[in-house]
mmCIF file with all atom_site columns, C-alpha atoms in Angstrom:
data_model
loop_
_atom_site.group_PDB
_atom_site.id
_atom_site.type_symbol
_atom_site.label_atom_id
_atom_site.label_alt_id
_atom_site.label_comp_id
_atom_site.label_asym_id
_atom_site.label_entity_id
_atom_site.label_seq_id
_atom_site.pdbx_PDB_ins_code
_atom_site.Cartn_x
_atom_site.Cartn_y
_atom_site.Cartn_z
_atom_site.occupancy
_atom_site.B_iso_or_equiv
_atom_site.pdbx_formal_charge
_atom_site.auth_seq_id
_atom_site.auth_comp_id
_atom_site.auth_asym_id
_atom_site.auth_atom_id
_atom_site.pdbx_PDB_model_num
ATOM 1   C CA . UNK C 1 1   ? 64.716  123.369 21.784 1.00 49.00 ? 1   UNK C CA 1
ATOM 2   C CA . UNK C 1 2   ? 61.199  123.186 20.376 1.00 52.00 ? 2   UNK C CA 1
ATOM 3   C CA . UNK C 1 3   ? 57.871  124.096 21.894 1.00 54.00 ? 3   UNK C CA 1
ATOM 4   C CA . UNK C 1 4   ? 54.536  122.526 20.874 1.00 52.00 ? 4   UNK C CA 1
ATOM 5   C CA . UNK C 1 5   ? 51.384  124.598 20.695 1.00 54.00 ? 5   UNK C CA 1
ATOM 6   C CA . UNK C 1 6   ? 47.899  123.143 21.075 1.00 58.00 ? 6   UNK C CA 1
ATOM 7   C CA . UNK C 1 7   ? 47.387  122.808 17.326 1.00 60.00 ? 7   UNK C CA 1
ATOM 8   C CA . UNK C 1 8   ? 50.481  120.552 17.061 1.00 62.00 ? 8   UNK C CA 1
ATOM 9   C CA . UNK C 1 9   ? 52.547  123.116 15.140 1.00 67.00 ? 9   UNK C CA 1
ATOM 10  C CA . UNK C 1 10  ? 56.195  123.237 16.060 1.00 69.00 ? 10  UNK C CA 1
ATOM 11  C CA . UNK C 1 11  ? 57.808  126.520 17.080 1.00 73.00 ? 11  UNK C CA 1
ATOM 12  C CA . UNK C 1 12  ? 61.547  126.978 16.760 1.00 77.00 ? 12  UNK C CA 1
ATOM 13  C CA . UNK C 1 13  ? 63.450  128.814 19.481 1.00 78.00 ? 13  UNK C CA 1
ATOM 14  C CA . UNK C 1 14  ? 65.200  131.906 18.132 1.00 80.00 ? 14  UNK C CA 1
ATOM 15  C CA . UNK C 1 15  ? 68.867  132.300 18.794 1.00 82.00 ? 15  UNK C CA 1
ATOM 16  C CA . UNK C 1 16  ? 69.987  135.851 19.381 1.00 84.00 ? 16  UNK C CA 1
ATOM 17  C CA . UNK C 1 17  ? 73.543  137.003 19.489 1.00 86.00 ? 17  UNK C CA 1
ATOM 18  C CA . UNK C 1 18  ? 74.477  139.795 21.798 1.00 86.00 ? 18  UNK C CA 1
ATOM 19  C CA . UNK C 1 19  ? 77.552  141.771 20.925 1.00 88.00 ? 19  UNK C CA 1
ATOM 20  C CA . UNK C 1 20  ? 79.877  143.432 23.390 1.00 90.00 ? 20  UNK C CA 1
ATOM 21  C CA . UNK C 1 21  ? 78.593  146.636 25.001 1.00 89.00 ? 21  UNK C CA 1
ATOM 22  C CA . UNK C 1 22  ? 79.502  149.972 23.440 1.00 94.00 ? 22  UNK C CA 1
ATOM 23  C CA . UNK C 1 23  ? 82.426  151.540 25.240 1.00 97.00 ? 23  UNK C CA 1
ATOM 24  C CA . UNK C 1 24  ? 82.850  155.184 26.247 1.00 98.00 ? 24  UNK C CA 1
ATOM 25  C CA . UNK C 1 25  ? 85.931  157.255 27.061 1.00 98.00 ? 25  UNK C CA 1
ATOM 26  C CA . UNK C 1 26  ? 85.819  159.356 30.212 1.00 98.00 ? 26  UNK C CA 1
ATOM 27  C CA . UNK C 1 27  ? 87.713  162.624 29.709 1.00 98.00 ? 27  UNK C CA 1
ATOM 28  C CA . UNK C 1 28  ? 88.758  165.502 31.930 1.00 98.00 ? 28  UNK C CA 1
ATOM 29  C CA . UNK C 1 29  ? 88.768  168.934 30.320 1.00 98.00 ? 29  UNK C CA 1
ATOM 30  C CA . UNK C 1 30  ? 91.206  171.723 31.100 1.00 97.00 ? 30  UNK C CA 1
ATOM 31  C CA . UNK C 1 31  ? 90.211  174.910 32.888 1.00 96.00 ? 31  UNK C CA 1
ATOM 32  C CA . UNK C 1 32  ? 92.229  177.771 34.338 1.00 94.00 ? 32  UNK C CA 1
ATOM 33  C CA . UNK C 1 33  ? 90.991  177.429 37.916 1.00 96.00 ? 33  UNK C CA 1
ATOM 34  C CA . UNK C 1 34  ? 91.166  173.815 39.143 1.00 97.00 ? 34  UNK C CA 1
ATOM 35  C CA . UNK C 1 35  ? 94.497  173.135 40.917 1.00 97.00 ? 35  UNK C CA 1
ATOM 36  C CA . UNK C 1 36  ? 96.707  170.466 39.394 1.00 97.00 ? 36  UNK C CA 1
ATOM 37  C CA . UNK C 1 37  ? 96.978  168.615 42.718 1.00 97.00 ? 37  UNK C CA 1
ATOM 38  C CA . UNK C 1 38  ? 93.180  168.343 42.861 1.00 98.00 ? 38  UNK C CA 1
ATOM 39  C CA . UNK C 1 39  ? 93.091  166.815 39.369 1.00 98.00 ? 39  UNK C CA 1
ATOM 40  C CA . UNK C 1 40  ? 95.743  164.272 40.387 1.00 98.00 ? 40  UNK C CA 1
ATOM 41  C CA . UNK C 1 41  ? 93.730  163.354 43.501 1.00 98.00 ? 41  UNK C CA 1
ATOM 42  C CA . UNK C 1 42  ? 90.555  162.922 41.399 1.00 98.00 ? 42  UNK C CA 1
ATOM 43  C CA . UNK C 1 43  ? 92.378  160.589 39.006 1.00 98.00 ? 43  UNK C CA 1
ATOM 44  C CA . UNK C 1 44  ? 93.686  158.543 41.914 1.00 98.00 ? 44  UNK C CA 1
ATOM 45  C CA . UNK C 1 45  ? 90.380  158.404 43.780 1.00 98.00 ? 45  UNK C CA 1
ATOM 46  C CA . UNK C 1 46  ? 87.912  157.754 40.942 1.00 98.00 ? 46  UNK C CA 1
ATOM 47  C CA . UNK C 1 47  ? 90.098  156.020 38.343 1.00 98.00 ? 47  UNK C CA 1
ATOM 48  C CA . UNK C 1 48  ? 92.473  154.010 40.585 1.00 97.00 ? 48  UNK C CA 1
ATOM 49  C CA . UNK C 1 49  ? 95.606  155.513 39.051 1.00 97.00 ? 49  UNK C CA 1
ATOM 50  C CA . UNK C 1 50  ? 98.926  155.588 40.847 1.00 98.00 ? 50  UNK C CA 1
ATOM 51  C CA . UNK C 1 51  ? 100.424 159.030 41.435 1.00 98.00 ? 51  UNK C CA 1
ATOM 52  C CA . UNK C 1 52  ? 102.800 158.815 38.459 1.00 98.00 ? 52  UNK C CA 1
ATOM 53  C CA . UNK C 1 53  ? 100.102 157.905 35.921 1.00 98.00 ? 53  UNK C CA 1
ATOM 54  C CA . UNK C 1 54  ? 97.677  160.447 37.414 1.00 98.00 ? 54  UNK C CA 1
ATOM 55  C CA . UNK C 1 55  ? 100.339 163.151 37.043 1.00 98.00 ? 55  UNK C CA 1
ATOM 56  C CA . UNK C 1 56  ? 100.920 162.210 33.381 1.00 98.00 ? 56  UNK C CA 1
ATOM 57  C CA . UNK C 1 57  ? 97.171  162.399 32.632 1.00 98.00 ? 57  UNK C CA 1
ATOM 58  C CA . UNK C 1 58  ? 96.899  165.711 34.521 1.00 98.00 ? 58  UNK C CA 1
ATOM 59  C CA . UNK C 1 59  ? 99.732  167.148 32.413 1.00 98.00 ? 59  UNK C CA 1
ATOM 60  C CA . UNK C 1 60  ? 97.985  165.917 29.264 1.00 97.00 ? 60  UNK C CA 1
ATOM 61  C CA . UNK C 1 61  ? 94.825  167.735 30.389 1.00 97.00 ? 61  UNK C CA 1
ATOM 62  C CA . UNK C 1 62  ? 96.882  170.858 31.075 1.00 96.00 ? 62  UNK C CA 1
ATOM 63  C CA . UNK C 1 63  ? 98.843  170.883 27.808 1.00 97.00 ? 63  UNK C CA 1
ATOM 64  C CA . UNK C 1 64  ? 96.373  169.355 25.323 1.00 97.00 ? 64  UNK C CA 1
ATOM 65  C CA . UNK C 1 65  ? 93.111  170.561 26.838 1.00 97.00 ? 65  UNK C CA 1
ATOM 66  C CA . UNK C 1 66  ? 91.784  167.087 27.640 1.00 97.00 ? 66  UNK C CA 1
ATOM 67  C CA . UNK C 1 67  ? 92.979  163.789 29.007 1.00 97.00 ? 67  UNK C CA 1
ATOM 68  C CA . UNK C 1 68  ? 91.582  160.270 28.930 1.00 98.00 ? 68  UNK C CA 1
ATOM 69  C CA . UNK C 1 69  ? 90.818  158.737 32.322 1.00 97.00 ? 69  UNK C CA 1
ATOM 70  C CA . UNK C 1 70  ? 89.619  155.354 31.091 1.00 97.00 ? 70  UNK C CA 1
ATOM 71  C CA . UNK C 1 71  ? 87.247  153.445 28.806 1.00 98.00 ? 71  UNK C CA 1
ATOM 72  C CA . UNK C 1 72  ? 84.107  151.895 30.278 1.00 98.00 ? 72  UNK C CA 1
ATOM 73  C CA . UNK C 1 73  ? 80.649  150.599 29.375 1.00 97.00 ? 73  UNK C CA 1
ATOM 74  C CA . UNK C 1 74  ? 78.088  153.415 29.130 1.00 97.00 ? 74  UNK C CA 1
ATOM 75  C CA . UNK C 1 75  ? 76.537  153.099 32.596 1.00 96.00 ? 75  UNK C CA 1
ATOM 76  C CA . UNK C 1 76  ? 79.886  152.933 34.390 1.00 97.00 ? 76  UNK C CA 1
ATOM 77  C CA . UNK C 1 77  ? 81.258  155.867 32.377 1.00 98.00 ? 77  UNK C CA 1
ATOM 78  C CA . UNK C 1 78  ? 78.169  157.971 33.173 1.00 98.00 ? 78  UNK C CA 1
ATOM 79  C CA . UNK C 1 79  ? 78.487  157.153 36.873 1.00 98.00 ? 79  UNK C CA 1
ATOM 80  C CA . UNK C 1 80  ? 82.149  158.148 36.934 1.00 98.00 ? 80  UNK C CA 1
ATOM 81  C CA . UNK C 1 81  ? 81.373  161.442 35.161 1.00 98.00 ? 81  UNK C CA 1
ATOM 82  C CA . UNK C 1 82  ? 78.672  162.236 37.736 1.00 98.00 ? 82  UNK C CA 1
ATOM 83  C CA . UNK C 1 83  ? 80.924  161.305 40.655 1.00 98.00 ? 83  UNK C CA 1
ATOM 84  C CA . UNK C 1 84  ? 83.805  163.476 39.429 1.00 98.00 ? 84  UNK C CA 1
ATOM 85  C CA . UNK C 1 85  ? 81.565  166.481 38.760 1.00 98.00 ? 85  UNK C CA 1
ATOM 86  C CA . UNK C 1 86  ? 79.853  166.172 42.157 1.00 98.00 ? 86  UNK C CA 1
ATOM 87  C CA . UNK C 1 87  ? 83.218  165.870 43.913 1.00 98.00 ? 87  UNK C CA 1
ATOM 88  C CA . UNK C 1 88  ? 84.612  168.897 42.075 1.00 98.00 ? 88  UNK C CA 1
ATOM 89  C CA . UNK C 1 89  ? 81.535  171.013 42.893 1.00 98.00 ? 89  UNK C CA 1
ATOM 90  C CA . UNK C 1 90  ? 81.696  169.924 46.522 1.00 98.00 ? 90  UNK C CA 1
ATOM 91  C CA . UNK C 1 91  ? 85.236  171.323 46.621 1.00 98.00 ? 91  UNK C CA 1
ATOM 92  C CA . UNK C 1 92  ? 84.192  174.408 44.618 1.00 98.00 ? 92  UNK C CA 1
ATOM 93  C CA . UNK C 1 93  ? 86.201  173.612 41.491 1.00 97.00 ? 93  UNK C CA 1
ATOM 94  C CA . UNK C 1 94  ? 84.883  173.956 37.919 1.00 97.00 ? 94  UNK C CA 1
ATOM 95  C CA . UNK C 1 95  ? 86.547  170.738 36.725 1.00 97.00 ? 95  UNK C CA 1
ATOM 96  C CA . UNK C 1 96  ? 84.683  169.375 33.702 1.00 97.00 ? 96  UNK C CA 1
ATOM 97  C CA . UNK C 1 97  ? 84.358  165.654 33.079 1.00 98.00 ? 97  UNK C CA 1
ATOM 98  C CA . UNK C 1 98  ? 82.662  164.247 29.979 1.00 98.00 ? 98  UNK C CA 1
ATOM 99  C CA . UNK C 1 99  ? 82.232  160.979 28.146 1.00 98.00 ? 99  UNK C CA 1
ATOM 100 C CA . UNK C 1 100 ? 82.326  160.196 24.450 1.00 97.00 ? 100 UNK C CA 1
ATOM 101 C CA . UNK C 1 101 ? 81.842  157.000 22.483 1.00 96.00 ? 101 UNK C CA 1
ATOM 102 C CA . UNK C 1 102 ? 85.076  155.145 21.896 1.00 93.00 ? 102 UNK C CA 1
#
């Protein structure tokens, strides 16, 4: 595609290549106060996990100190982190949820 200017010079259209978006892991961090059942319910509600997978991730959080909930583009990951933290605070739990670049 070319565009002509008034002085008859020809301008070339630039082609830009857009790469895939950067992806971010959403992680839950262990604490000594949030009940395990609450963590399982959070994983089911916000990350669409079935009970079995949510229980495995909850046990990973409990034993290893952190567990991966999913990998998302930056804006979706940030939204999920905010939703989980707000939900935990609403239920008076100190559950920590963070994101880090994949």
